[in-house]
Amino acid sequence: MVRKQKGNRKKRPIAVTVIASAIVVLFIVRLYQVFKPLFDMGVFQLGMIGPLYDSGGLTEMGRALLDSVFYFILAIGLVIVLIGFLRMRRWSWVVLMSWVGFSMVVGLVDYFYFEQPNYAIMASDVVIAFALSQAEVQRIFGIRMDIGESLL
Amino acid sequence: MSPSSDRPTVPLGTSDMDLLRKFEPVVRFTKGEQFYPTDVERYVAECSLWAHYPDGREEIIVRQGELTLENLVQQRPAVFGTVRFLRFIETLTLSEAAQALSDQSRLRRRLRNYFQAGMGRLARGGFLPRLADALFSLSFLLRGKVSSATAAAAELAYHRMHDDDEKYVYYGRVIRQNGWTVLQYWYFYCYNSWRSGFHGVNDHESDWEMTCLYLFEEEGQLVPEWAAYASHDFHGEDLRRRWDDVDELDFMEGHPVIYAGAGSHASYFRPGEYQAEVTLPLPGWFSGLMRAWNKFWTEILDQPAGNPFRIPFVDYARGNGSRVGHGQSHAWSPVLVDESTPWVSQYRGLWGLFARDPISGENAPAGPMYNRDGSPRGSWYDPLGFAGLDKVPPPPQALGYLQKNCDEITARQNELENLIPMKAGDLQVLGIKLKGMEGNPHLAKQYAALEKKINALAEEVKNLRRERLENGALLQGLNQRLERMKAGVQDDPRAHIRHLAEPVRAARVRFDRAAETWAAISLSLMLFAVAGLIFFAPNFIWAGLVIIMILFVLAESILRGAFIETMARITLILALISALILFIHFWEYIVVGGLVAMGVFLMLQRLRELTG
């Protein structure tokens, strides 16, 4: 039986591990954000009490559930990106970079206008953005092959 | 067979005029070109002569209709800093300007001489260069500018001259320098309409362009070897092409072909559209900041370089318009000039309007012999250096020079073969003498002197041995080249070129039509979006501006197929801002964390050393 040689596999640089760790941190933060609104509303102690919407729109319970669902979708998205990323797929690099870009815009608007940014997410975004910008990482994901045309 | 046997030749002793005629280029213009090479006599007769003084005053010296080539060169003393200039088109009143513009459009309709830009230059650059271009256009409010009406009036005046007597002129000059015979062709145009006619960088009254051909002597004949065309952004060796480089140099019946840029009249070897980039004139402190930022971006962050303040301009050298030259519909009327031609050497002023443009783009050029500041023009007094040929001997001499080099080195090697053993022997004799002096304190002084002499001799022997070794390697290289030359093997014709001027590829954007439309409307759309932001969300003005800019740049990048690079750059810039915010708020933790991490790293390293 021929054993598969380890040397044939693409070597994963340290930056990829750092990014994967940052995604895990983001996932934990998002998971916390999934449960926090429900916990604050006492759903785990008392169950779902009251209607989710009334004539004026969503009730407090409804909004908590919506927030929870939104963050749950984000958390699932992160898991999918993490899998793609660990398998070093190009699409995962593009999705992740766009994601942290968007997330940082939201974070900066929060910081400058509402003064309540989530520093943990901001820090994870920064780490991911810097790690994704490494030339070595970009080459592994097939992003940097030659110097592209300058737009900025 | 000589490598030059397939080239046209002329016998030595041929007159300068016949030499110039034999190799005179064919110039191919772009459809829509408005000005062609003409003669200076008629132009000067249409001009007035002015002086601009350092205190800002302007004074007319000779009125229009009274100026001739003879009184142009009269000696007229003036204070330092005075600029003399011709004025082809006098200041126009509002009604004259309107009339000129309307007559110009009638003229173009009559001649059916329309220019089609095709893929616009704005679609070729990105969104930010387009923004920079808008600033460049605004900079004309502060800089001197030649107006569109002046361009129109110049076109009409030129066509009046042209209708009276259709004449296509070049001013030829023959120079013999260092074994080369240089044929210099100067072309005078009444006006450079690159900006007003072809969306280019500048307009100015009068335009001087030049091309050179370099011939060498072989078996009683003059043989062409190089052609050099003056062009934007290129200097020295990059300007010349070898006669046998048929991929780079076009010929029509043995005459080299020049593709002239529309409006700019710059000369190109190949037909096509050339992208020239102009850097926006920025204040010194801002340029310094940009340099520091670029250094940080490329060297620390290892990102591809980019400059948003470079504006792309297109020089259209399509060669699909009129042709002037041998066997073409328009023939040349050549005129021989040299330093004894009075208007060439004695008029140091500008050949058109001095627009007072501090960056000189809109000021007219000086004549063939001078720069705008009156200093001698390099291409006039050093035509070999102009194309980087000052260090290149003509081919027949090259072999002799190389052989001479080889002979000199071989002779030196033979000399070294004898000298080194002799000196090395002397060194050994002195060495043994020194050894014999040891243990005799009374010989201390002589010992020190001899030791010094020995050290100097040892150094000399070492240097001679190094020289012999280096000469051996050099001789090997020279001999190889000598063999190649004797066998008639030529160098790569483009080996000397560092930056090759190449036309831009036709398709550089996706969704051409959408990209063109976007290029045309995006700047206005952005202004509307900003206006909307100010009206509807004044509290979010800064964030809104940044987000609008990001969205526009991203939209552009999708059309240009550069979304990933653009998005990555934007995200990295946002990451830098976020990192700065985090540092401001948590610098104690970051410093402490960094120190602890360094401590752990050093400890692990030392422990690893200890444990082997």
XYZ file of N, CA and C in Angstrom, chain A:
456
model
N 0.844 -1.197 0.000
C 0.000 0.000 0.000
C 0.884 1.253 0.000
N 0.566 2.181 -0.895
C 1.371 3.409 -0.949
C 0.769 4.423 0.015
N 1.632 4.910 0.898
C 1.133 5.906 1.867
C 1.217 7.301 1.251
N 0.216 8.068 1.503
C 0.186 9.430 0.964
C 1.311 10.251 1.603
N 2.117 10.881 0.779
C 3.242 11.633 1.336
C 2.790 12.988 1.843
N 3.322 13.320 3.022
C 2.954 14.616 3.619
C 3.455 15.786 2.777
N 4.621 15.578 2.155
C 5.265 16.659 1.390
C 4.430 17.169 0.234
N 3.485 16.354 -0.240
C 2.669 16.781 -1.370
C 1.612 17.800 -0.990
N 1.343 17.901 0.287
C 0.284 18.818 0.722
C 0.818 20.239 0.763
N -0.120 21.202 0.488
C 0.298 22.609 0.547
C 0.639 22.951 1.991
N 1.751 23.632 2.194
C 2.136 23.998 3.546
C 1.292 25.184 3.999
N 0.749 25.067 5.215
C -0.111 26.136 5.710
C 0.737 27.140 6.498
N 0.826 28.406 6.061
C 1.661 29.361 6.795
C 1.047 29.731 8.140
N 1.880 30.279 8.998
C 1.447 30.621 10.361
C 0.304 31.632 10.322
N 0.350 32.549 9.298
C -0.696 33.574 9.203
C -2.076 32.943 9.030
N -2.130 31.808 8.327
C -3.429 31.135 8.123
C -3.949 30.631 9.466
N -3.053 30.101 10.283
C -3.457 29.626 11.610
C -3.934 30.800 12.462
N -3.210 31.928 12.362
C -3.610 33.132 13.129
C -5.005 33.570 12.698
N -5.243 33.583 11.380
C -6.556 34.011 10.874
C -7.638 33.046 11.353
N -7.334 31.751 11.275
C -8.312 30.752 11.708
C -8.648 30.965 13.183
N -7.617 31.282 13.986
C -7.857 31.531 15.413
C -8.741 32.766 15.585
N -8.463 33.815 14.783
C -9.269 35.041 14.874
C -10.717 34.761 14.463
N -10.899 33.881 13.465
C -12.278 33.534 13.059
C -12.982 32.817 14.208
N -12.232 31.963 14.905
C -12.827 31.249 16.042
C -13.249 32.261 17.111
N -12.382 33.278 17.355
C -12.723 34.319 18.337
C -14.001 35.028 17.893
N -14.051 35.386 16.594
C -15.245 36.058 16.061
C -16.478 35.174 16.229
N -16.295 33.877 15.974
C -17.409 32.933 16.081
C -17.936 32.914 17.523
N -16.989 32.901 18.486
C -17.399 32.873 19.898
C -18.162 34.157 20.250
N -17.627 35.307 19.754
C -18.302 36.588 20.031
C -19.713 36.568 19.445
N -19.819 36.061 18.207
C -21.141 36.025 17.545
C -22.082 35.064 18.286
N -21.528 33.954 18.761
C -22.347 32.980 19.491
C -22.891 33.605 20.775
N -22.006 34.381 21.422
C -22.421 35.107 22.628
C -23.558 36.066 22.273
N -23.409 36.732 21.061
C -24.447 37.678 20.636
C -25.744 36.976 20.242
N -25.642 35.663 19.926
C -26.861 34.893 19.617
C -27.660 34.688 20.899
N -26.927 34.328 21.968
C -27.631 33.938 23.192
C -27.970 35.114 24.094
N -27.154 36.204 24.018
C -27.339 37.304 24.970
C -28.751 37.904 24.931
N -29.295 38.263 23.745
C -30.644 38.861 23.747
C -31.697 37.916 24.306
N -31.537 36.633 23.999
C -32.519 35.658 24.487
C -32.392 35.505 25.998
N -31.122 35.518 26.472
C -30.887 35.392 27.908
C -31.451 36.606 28.642
N -31.197 37.809 28.049
C -31.708 39.048 28.663
C -33.231 39.038 28.749
N -33.878 38.413 27.789
C -35.348 38.358 27.776
C -35.878 37.207 28.639
N -34.956 36.422 29.241
C -35.365 35.320 30.109
C -35.935 34.130 29.376
N -35.611 33.971 28.099
C -36.175 32.878 27.308
C -35.742 31.519 27.868
N -34.478 31.464 28.357
C -33.980 30.166 28.832
C -34.588 29.772 30.177
N -35.014 30.798 30.971
C -35.634 30.490 32.270
C -37.146 30.293 32.123
N -37.785 31.186 31.355
C -39.251 31.210 31.330
C -39.858 30.736 30.013
N -39.027 30.537 29.038
C -39.549 30.186 27.715
C -40.041 31.427 26.993
N -40.641 31.250 25.801
C -41.124 32.389 25.013
C -42.440 32.883 25.595
N -42.373 34.092 26.172
C -43.600 34.648 26.753
C -44.049 35.824 25.886
N -45.270 35.858 25.556
C -45.820 37.008 24.848
C -45.629 36.908 23.346
N -46.314 37.832 22.635
C -46.250 37.800 21.165
C -44.906 38.351 20.640
N -44.564 38.015 19.368
C -43.331 38.504 18.746
C -43.562 39.833 18.031
N -44.782 40.071 17.637
C -45.101 41.373 17.021
C -46.522 41.749 17.375
N -46.725 43.051 17.371
C -48.085 43.548 17.560
C -48.395 44.536 16.441
N -49.443 45.279 16.620
C -49.848 46.177 15.515
C -48.773 47.222 15.198
N -47.963 47.620 16.193
C -46.931 48.645 15.981
C -45.664 48.089 15.381
N -45.559 46.797 15.197
C -44.333 46.179 14.661
C -43.823 45.113 15.605
N -42.512 44.944 15.619
C -41.932 43.903 16.459
C -41.983 44.314 17.925
N -42.279 43.325 18.778
C -42.212 43.586 20.218
C -40.755 43.446 20.650
N -40.478 43.696 21.933
C -39.112 43.571 22.455
C -38.613 42.137 22.279
N -39.512 41.200 22.548
C -39.174 39.779 22.381
C -38.874 39.475 20.910
N -39.693 40.055 20.046
C -39.507 39.852 18.598
C -38.160 40.365 18.134
N -37.803 41.570 18.645
C -36.517 42.161 18.246
C -35.358 41.312 18.753
N -35.493 40.811 19.998
C -34.429 39.967 20.568
C -34.249 38.711 19.728
N -35.389 38.133 19.315
C -35.323 36.906 18.504
C -34.693 37.187 17.141
N -35.064 38.346 16.558
C -34.509 38.717 15.245
C -32.994 38.913 15.338
N -32.552 39.645 16.408
C -31.107 39.846 16.624
C -30.404 38.511 16.730
N -31.028 37.646 17.521
C -30.439 36.330 17.767
C -30.297 35.541 16.460
N -31.341 35.580 15.640
C -31.311 34.849 14.356
C -30.233 35.439 13.445
N -30.154 36.806 13.427
C -29.156 37.475 12.582
C -27.739 37.031 12.967
N -27.460 37.062 14.271
C -26.110 36.684 14.713
C -25.864 35.185 14.512
N -26.929 34.402 14.584
C -26.789 32.953 14.339
C -26.361 32.715 12.878
N -27.007 33.479 11.967
C -26.642 33.340 10.535
C -25.182 33.756 10.332
N -24.785 34.843 11.006
C -23.388 35.288 10.898
C -22.445 34.201 11.406
N -22.828 33.579 12.547
C -21.974 32.545 13.144
C -21.846 31.347 12.201
N -22.961 30.956 11.579
C -22.926 29.829 10.622
C -22.037 30.190 9.427
N -22.215 31.464 8.962
C -21.385 31.951 7.851
C -19.909 31.846 8.189
N -19.588 32.209 9.430
C -18.185 32.149 9.859
C -17.652 30.720 9.820
N -18.495 29.785 10.224
C -18.060 28.376 10.213
C -17.771 27.939 8.774
N -18.661 28.343 7.840
C -18.458 27.963 6.423
C -17.157 28.571 5.894
N -16.963 29.872 6.217
C -15.730 30.537 5.754
C -14.504 29.864 6.370
N -14.623 29.506 7.653
C -13.489 28.860 8.336
C -13.104 27.550 7.642
N -14.134 26.783 7.280
C -13.849 25.502 6.595
C -13.147 25.773 5.255
N -13.722 26.715 4.487
C -13.105 27.062 3.196
C -11.694 27.577 3.379
N -11.522 28.338 4.450
C -10.218 28.946 4.678
C -9.168 27.894 5.025
N -9.576 26.962 5.888
C -8.609 25.916 6.263
C -8.273 25.022 5.061
N -9.205 24.953 4.108
C -8.918 24.172 2.885
C -8.260 25.059 1.822
N -7.970 26.299 2.221
C -7.242 27.280 1.393
C -7.897 27.517 0.041
N -9.190 27.822 0.087
C -9.940 28.128 -1.133
C -9.933 29.644 -1.387
N -9.788 29.991 -2.644
C -9.713 31.415 -3.032
C -10.963 32.188 -2.602
N -12.137 31.565 -2.815
C -13.380 32.269 -2.502
C -13.444 32.656 -1.033
N -12.858 31.790 -0.159
C -12.937 32.083 1.277
C -12.111 33.330 1.613
N -10.981 33.515 0.898
C -10.157 34.724 1.114
C -10.969 35.962 0.727
N -11.620 35.879 -0.443
C -12.383 37.046 -0.940
C -13.533 37.369 0.014
N -14.276 36.312 0.434
C -15.419 36.535 1.331
C -14.936 37.117 2.653
N -13.857 36.547 3.178
C -13.375 36.997 4.478
C -12.872 38.439 4.432
N -12.130 38.763 3.378
C -11.595 40.132 3.270
C -12.744 41.128 3.120
N -13.745 40.775 2.288
C -14.900 41.677 2.116
C -15.633 41.812 3.451
N -15.767 40.685 4.127
C -16.486 40.657 5.403
C -15.809 41.581 6.423
N -14.491 41.418 6.600
C -13.821 42.256 7.609
C -13.833 43.724 7.176
N -13.780 43.966 5.874
C -13.861 45.344 5.377
C -15.178 45.971 5.789
N -16.252 45.248 5.513
C -17.591 45.734 5.868
C -17.705 45.901 7.383
N -17.229 44.892 8.097
C -17.314 44.904 9.553
C -16.547 46.101 10.134
N -15.412 46.413 9.532
C -14.632 47.552 10.034
C -15.330 48.877 9.746
N -16.005 48.972 8.603
C -16.778 50.199 8.313
C -17.827 50.387 9.403
N -18.542 49.288 9.728
C -19.576 49.359 10.773
C -18.929 49.743 12.107
N -17.801 49.095 12.409
C -17.104 49.361 13.669
C -16.646 50.816 13.771
N -16.126 51.365 12.665
C -15.633 52.750 12.687
C -16.778 53.747 12.801
N -17.900 53.436 12.125
C -19.080 54.315 12.257
C -19.563 54.279 13.704
N -19.600 53.075 14.291
C -19.980 52.927 15.708
C -19.055 53.763 16.592
N -17.765 53.690 16.290
C -16.770 54.379 17.121
C -16.919 55.897 17.025
N -17.035 56.404 15.798
C -17.031 57.861 15.623
C -18.387 58.506 15.904
N -19.484 57.753 15.736
C -20.799 58.384 15.866
C -21.606 57.906 17.072
N -21.390 56.670 17.506
C -22.219 56.144 18.601
C -21.401 55.788 19.837
N -20.065 55.855 19.704
C -19.144 55.640 20.819
C -19.391 54.341 21.558
N -19.859 53.313 20.853
C -19.991 52.011 21.516
C -19.510 50.891 20.581
N -18.256 50.990 20.138
C -17.771 49.934 19.244
C -17.493 48.648 20.008
N -17.526 47.536 19.289
C -17.145 46.262 19.888
C -15.649 46.070 19.607
N -14.832 46.387 20.639
C -13.383 46.375 20.431
C -12.847 44.973 20.123
N -13.510 43.939 20.683
C -13.038 42.568 20.424
C -13.162 42.249 18.936
N -14.305 42.642 18.353
C -14.508 42.391 16.917
C -13.554 43.251 16.096
N -13.379 44.503 16.527
C -12.476 45.403 15.802
C -11.059 44.810 15.785
N -10.620 44.305 16.961
C -9.266 43.732 17.051
C -9.146 42.491 16.168
N -10.173 41.633 16.204
C -10.132 40.426 15.352
C -10.078 40.822 13.880
N -10.890 41.829 13.515
C -10.902 42.287 12.113
C -9.518 42.776 11.686
N -8.882 43.552 12.582
C -7.555 44.092 12.259
C -6.567 42.944 12.045
N -6.578 41.994 12.965
C -5.646 40.860 12.858
C -5.892 40.104 11.549
N -7.166 39.854 11.251
C -7.490 39.108 10.023
C -7.069 39.901 8.784
N -7.373 41.219 8.795
C -7.039 42.033 7.604
C -5.534 42.047 7.360
N -4.761 42.249 8.431
C -3.299 42.271 8.248
C -2.780 40.907 7.798
N -3.331 39.862 8.399
C -2.840 38.518 8.045
C -3.216 38.183 6.595
N -4.426 38.566 6.185
C -4.839 38.285 4.800
C -4.036 39.083 3.773
N -3.455 40.204 4.228
C -2.689 41.040 3.300
C -1.254 40.574 3.113
N -0.842 39.586 3.902
C 0.519 39.064 3.740
C 0.688 38.508 2.321
N 1.816 38.852 1.710
C 2.064 38.399 0.337
C 2.021 36.873 0.254
N 2.575 36.218 1.287
C 2.645 34.753 1.280
C 1.232 34.151 1.288
N 0.381 34.735 2.144
C -1.003 34.239 2.236
C -1.726 34.478 0.909
N -1.538 35.671 0.343
C -2.227 35.991 -0.915
C -1.775 35.057 -2.042
N -0.518 34.690 -2.029
C -0.037 33.766 -3.084
C -0.646 32.389 -2.890
N -0.733 31.934 -1.636
C -1.299 30.604 -1.372
C -2.752 30.528 -1.833
N -3.470 31.636 -1.642
C -4.886 31.635 -2.033
C -5.089 32.071 -3.491
N -3.999 32.279 -4.210
C -4.102 32.634 -5.635
C -4.599 34.047 -5.867
N -4.403 34.924 -4.889
C -4.862 36.316 -5.038
C -3.790 37.150 -5.709
N -2.541 36.998 -5.241
C -1.450 37.807 -5.799
C -0.616 36.923 -6.718
N -0.847 37.076 -8.004
C -0.034 36.327 -8.957
C 0.928 37.264 -9.661
N 0.427 38.408 -10.033
C 1.292 39.442 -10.567
C 0.717 40.765 -10.104
N 1.505 41.823 -10.286
C 1.045 43.121 -9.804
C -0.078 43.609 -10.699
N -1.236 43.805 -10.100
C -2.410 44.203 -10.873
C -2.404 45.689 -11.180
N -3.404 46.107 -11.891
C -3.502 47.500 -12.267
C -3.909 48.329 -11.055
N -3.337 49.486 -10.945
C -3.613 50.324 -9.788
C -4.936 51.074 -9.961
N -5.757 50.932 -8.959
C -7.032 51.660 -9.014
C -7.046 52.802 -8.024
N -6.402 52.571 -6.905
C -6.440 53.590 -5.854
C -5.355 54.606 -6.028
